[in-house]
């Protein structure tokens, strides 16, 4: 009795765990992407599914990362025939764009994914949850152990909604784990492996402030625009991505808050060391963390009670009774392209090849009082602003302001911003003016029109189809 | 925009919140009992429902406490016609036993209640969740504020499964609350009131070690029996109730563990200051807390990361994929009566009047390796052991050992305990021998047989009907 209690749900191998799940051909398996470019788990599971002879599986992953190229092999072998995700790195995206996958990829958002699970639109048969620490009954977290990655927020929805939940860890701890992010009552099986990920790549190096003067200028304009709009007062809340310009904007916002003596309420999203510093300094009172972007964030969430782990549902689900994103004063987002109606593409590159996805882009844009696109007006000789983006990732009506190094343009529906911005001496143009400015630098780009078959569908956070992505033949 | 963000889901009054819920006659409203004998919330809600003219409501409360006598008035007025609960204090129980309620009370267990919600057997239309601290979006806990009561574990299932969730607090904190037990994504409305409970009665005074020599002797036997069974080794886990004898047993177990140099894994259940002391001293590594019984426990859960709040589901739901109770080495429980088949009554008194309920009794008995009933052989001139208890609250097959001041009896299915117990010099008898011993002291009790109509049904933790309770006419 005692012995089996100590063994709990631990399976001898991943193979045994998959067998115990009664996984069948045609079913959906799920993954989360907190291990980012260092994740071994998705690849290990697909390898094992291949060995076990499965076919026709659908992979529902919060994101497909650069390290997930073995997925391409699994598709070629017929093991995987469907993908649902919120983001897809070019390493897999290009293969999809070339028509590799039988079924259309379903792109959702970080909030739309849990919403689809909550409403039953999406279903997970077997969830594979990478945990940096687990006990033998599956009480687990991402905060302890050699592969610690911090928040496990995206996987919380999988644990609640999947029929069968397998926790995979490289750090088995005695029962009961005390810092529990996903509790045992939701977990069916536990697998102990040598390593769930490459620690050096789990926390990717994308999270440094840019040194590029153009990026710094955009960041400065962004911070000044937020202040000009009157948002930098006590209880200010905001989110940025982890790109260099976003981080520079966050740093500038912090500086302005210090100068104004303003104490912010919270910063949310993927959390970086820069935000941790602002928390520790008292510039913000708390962090709402669905994903840690770097080591500093992962270390902080483990020990600072004001650095709070949140589920994907609480972060952004339109099915939730309220969310963090709906409380945001400002969000700073990137774009590959932006249309003159302010609709944004973050899915495809200039050739129409898949190389990204919404992640929390659409969710935060919809929720925040001031949704800002901060991006260089020209990149690789291509203009940012186009008549209509290749792919609509985020509807234009949810974007309030575009900031570039040549000036900014507010969405006409936010005419109320005009006086604030110009009053602060900021360079304000119409989006058409900025478009012309770009085209004077780059020439008018040739209109690319893919006419291949549909390879992916972009599902808006509310569940409606926003756009489709078509095959590109090189 | 900013203003409404700060107001969040806060309703001007309880009346407004109830109106916003679209509550209708015949629906089910739910409550949790962490405020124990000090709770104002159930009474306030029933008062408001009466004012609003509701009728035919079912109250699903984790427990009905001594302070809930206004429920009797609400029943008389036809506002409430159904009750589902895991425990019912005599103050309401006696009225039920006299046939006051139109429908049968459904008694479940602390694990059976979340299981019924998870399986859909039970449904909550509107949950009323008393929280000692909440922010305007309903992120809440029981740990902060003037009415802090500690764990809010039983209410977690209500928050997940109810159609509409109203948080009632007397301590509104700025968004976002950081120590979140129930997150905003599950909450529809927030009501701020003057006080959710009487702080002096929230933490009742039942949690002192007995000074009664009979109780101390039973406690000593109990601790010695647990040691004799070989359970007092590293990673030992146990649970006791909050009665004086149980607490004395816990203290004796702590002493024995110290002497043996044993470090326990966890103690669970309703948590008392005594268990907090054992945690702080390092005798146990953690506490799994679904309910705090006293101030010391409520203070500890707020600050000690090894004092872990758990949901009712993780605690004991038979629908959960594993639970704390299934990991228990030993549990020490009380009894009003115990049958010669070891089945236990904790629902009715010697007259057959309702004065209790299973709470976690059946759940821990089913889960623990060694389930002990520790009780005096004779109470108020009535013998503990009877042929068949008035009410079967916990099936005999789940009880391993009975300990009284005159000696102990193991369940014949646990014949393996014989040598351990006698080897340790403990006084072992058959349950029939103990029964005779009691009857020599008290005389054979007159057999009471209630023939009134059914007033309550005892639902076992797995959902099957274990027994019925009939009306008693004085």
PDB file of C-alpha atoms in Angstrom, chain A residues 25 33 52 82 87 114 124 129 138-139 145 186 223 278 319 342 363 441:
ATOM      1  CA  UNK A  25      -5.633   7.590 -34.384  1.00  0.00           C
ATOM      2  CA  UNK A  33       5.158  26.466 -25.153  1.00  0.00           C
ATOM      3  CA  UNK A  52       3.822   3.470 -31.561  1.00  0.00           C
ATOM      4  CA  UNK A  82      -3.860  18.657 -38.130  1.00  0.00           C
ATOM      5  CA  UNK A  87       1.768  31.043 -33.097  1.00  0.00           C
ATOM      6  CA  UNK A 114      -8.860  28.597 -23.697  1.00  0.00           C
ATOM      7  CA  UNK A 124      -8.191  17.868 -26.300  1.00  0.00           C
ATOM      8  CA  UNK A 129       2.204  19.067 -19.846  1.00  0.00           C
ATOM      9  CA  UNK A 138       1.070  15.200 -10.714  1.00  0.00           C
ATOM     10  CA  UNK A 139       0.918  18.275  -8.507  1.00  0.00           C
ATOM     11  CA  UNK A 145      13.957  22.173 -10.804  1.00  0.00           C
ATOM     12  CA  UNK A 186      -6.587  17.132 -12.861  1.00  0.00           C
ATOM     13  CA  UNK A 223       6.261  56.357 -24.148  1.00  0.00           C
ATOM     14  CA  UNK A 278      10.152  47.826 -12.227  1.00  0.00           C
ATOM     15  CA  UNK A 319     -15.390  33.220 -22.349  1.00  0.00           C
ATOM     16  CA  UNK A 342      -5.238  49.602 -38.969  1.00  0.00           C
ATOM     17  CA  UNK A 363      -6.477  39.792 -27.138  1.00  0.00           C
ATOM     18  CA  UNK A 441      11.481  55.620 -49.491  1.00  0.00           C
TER      19      UNK A 441
END
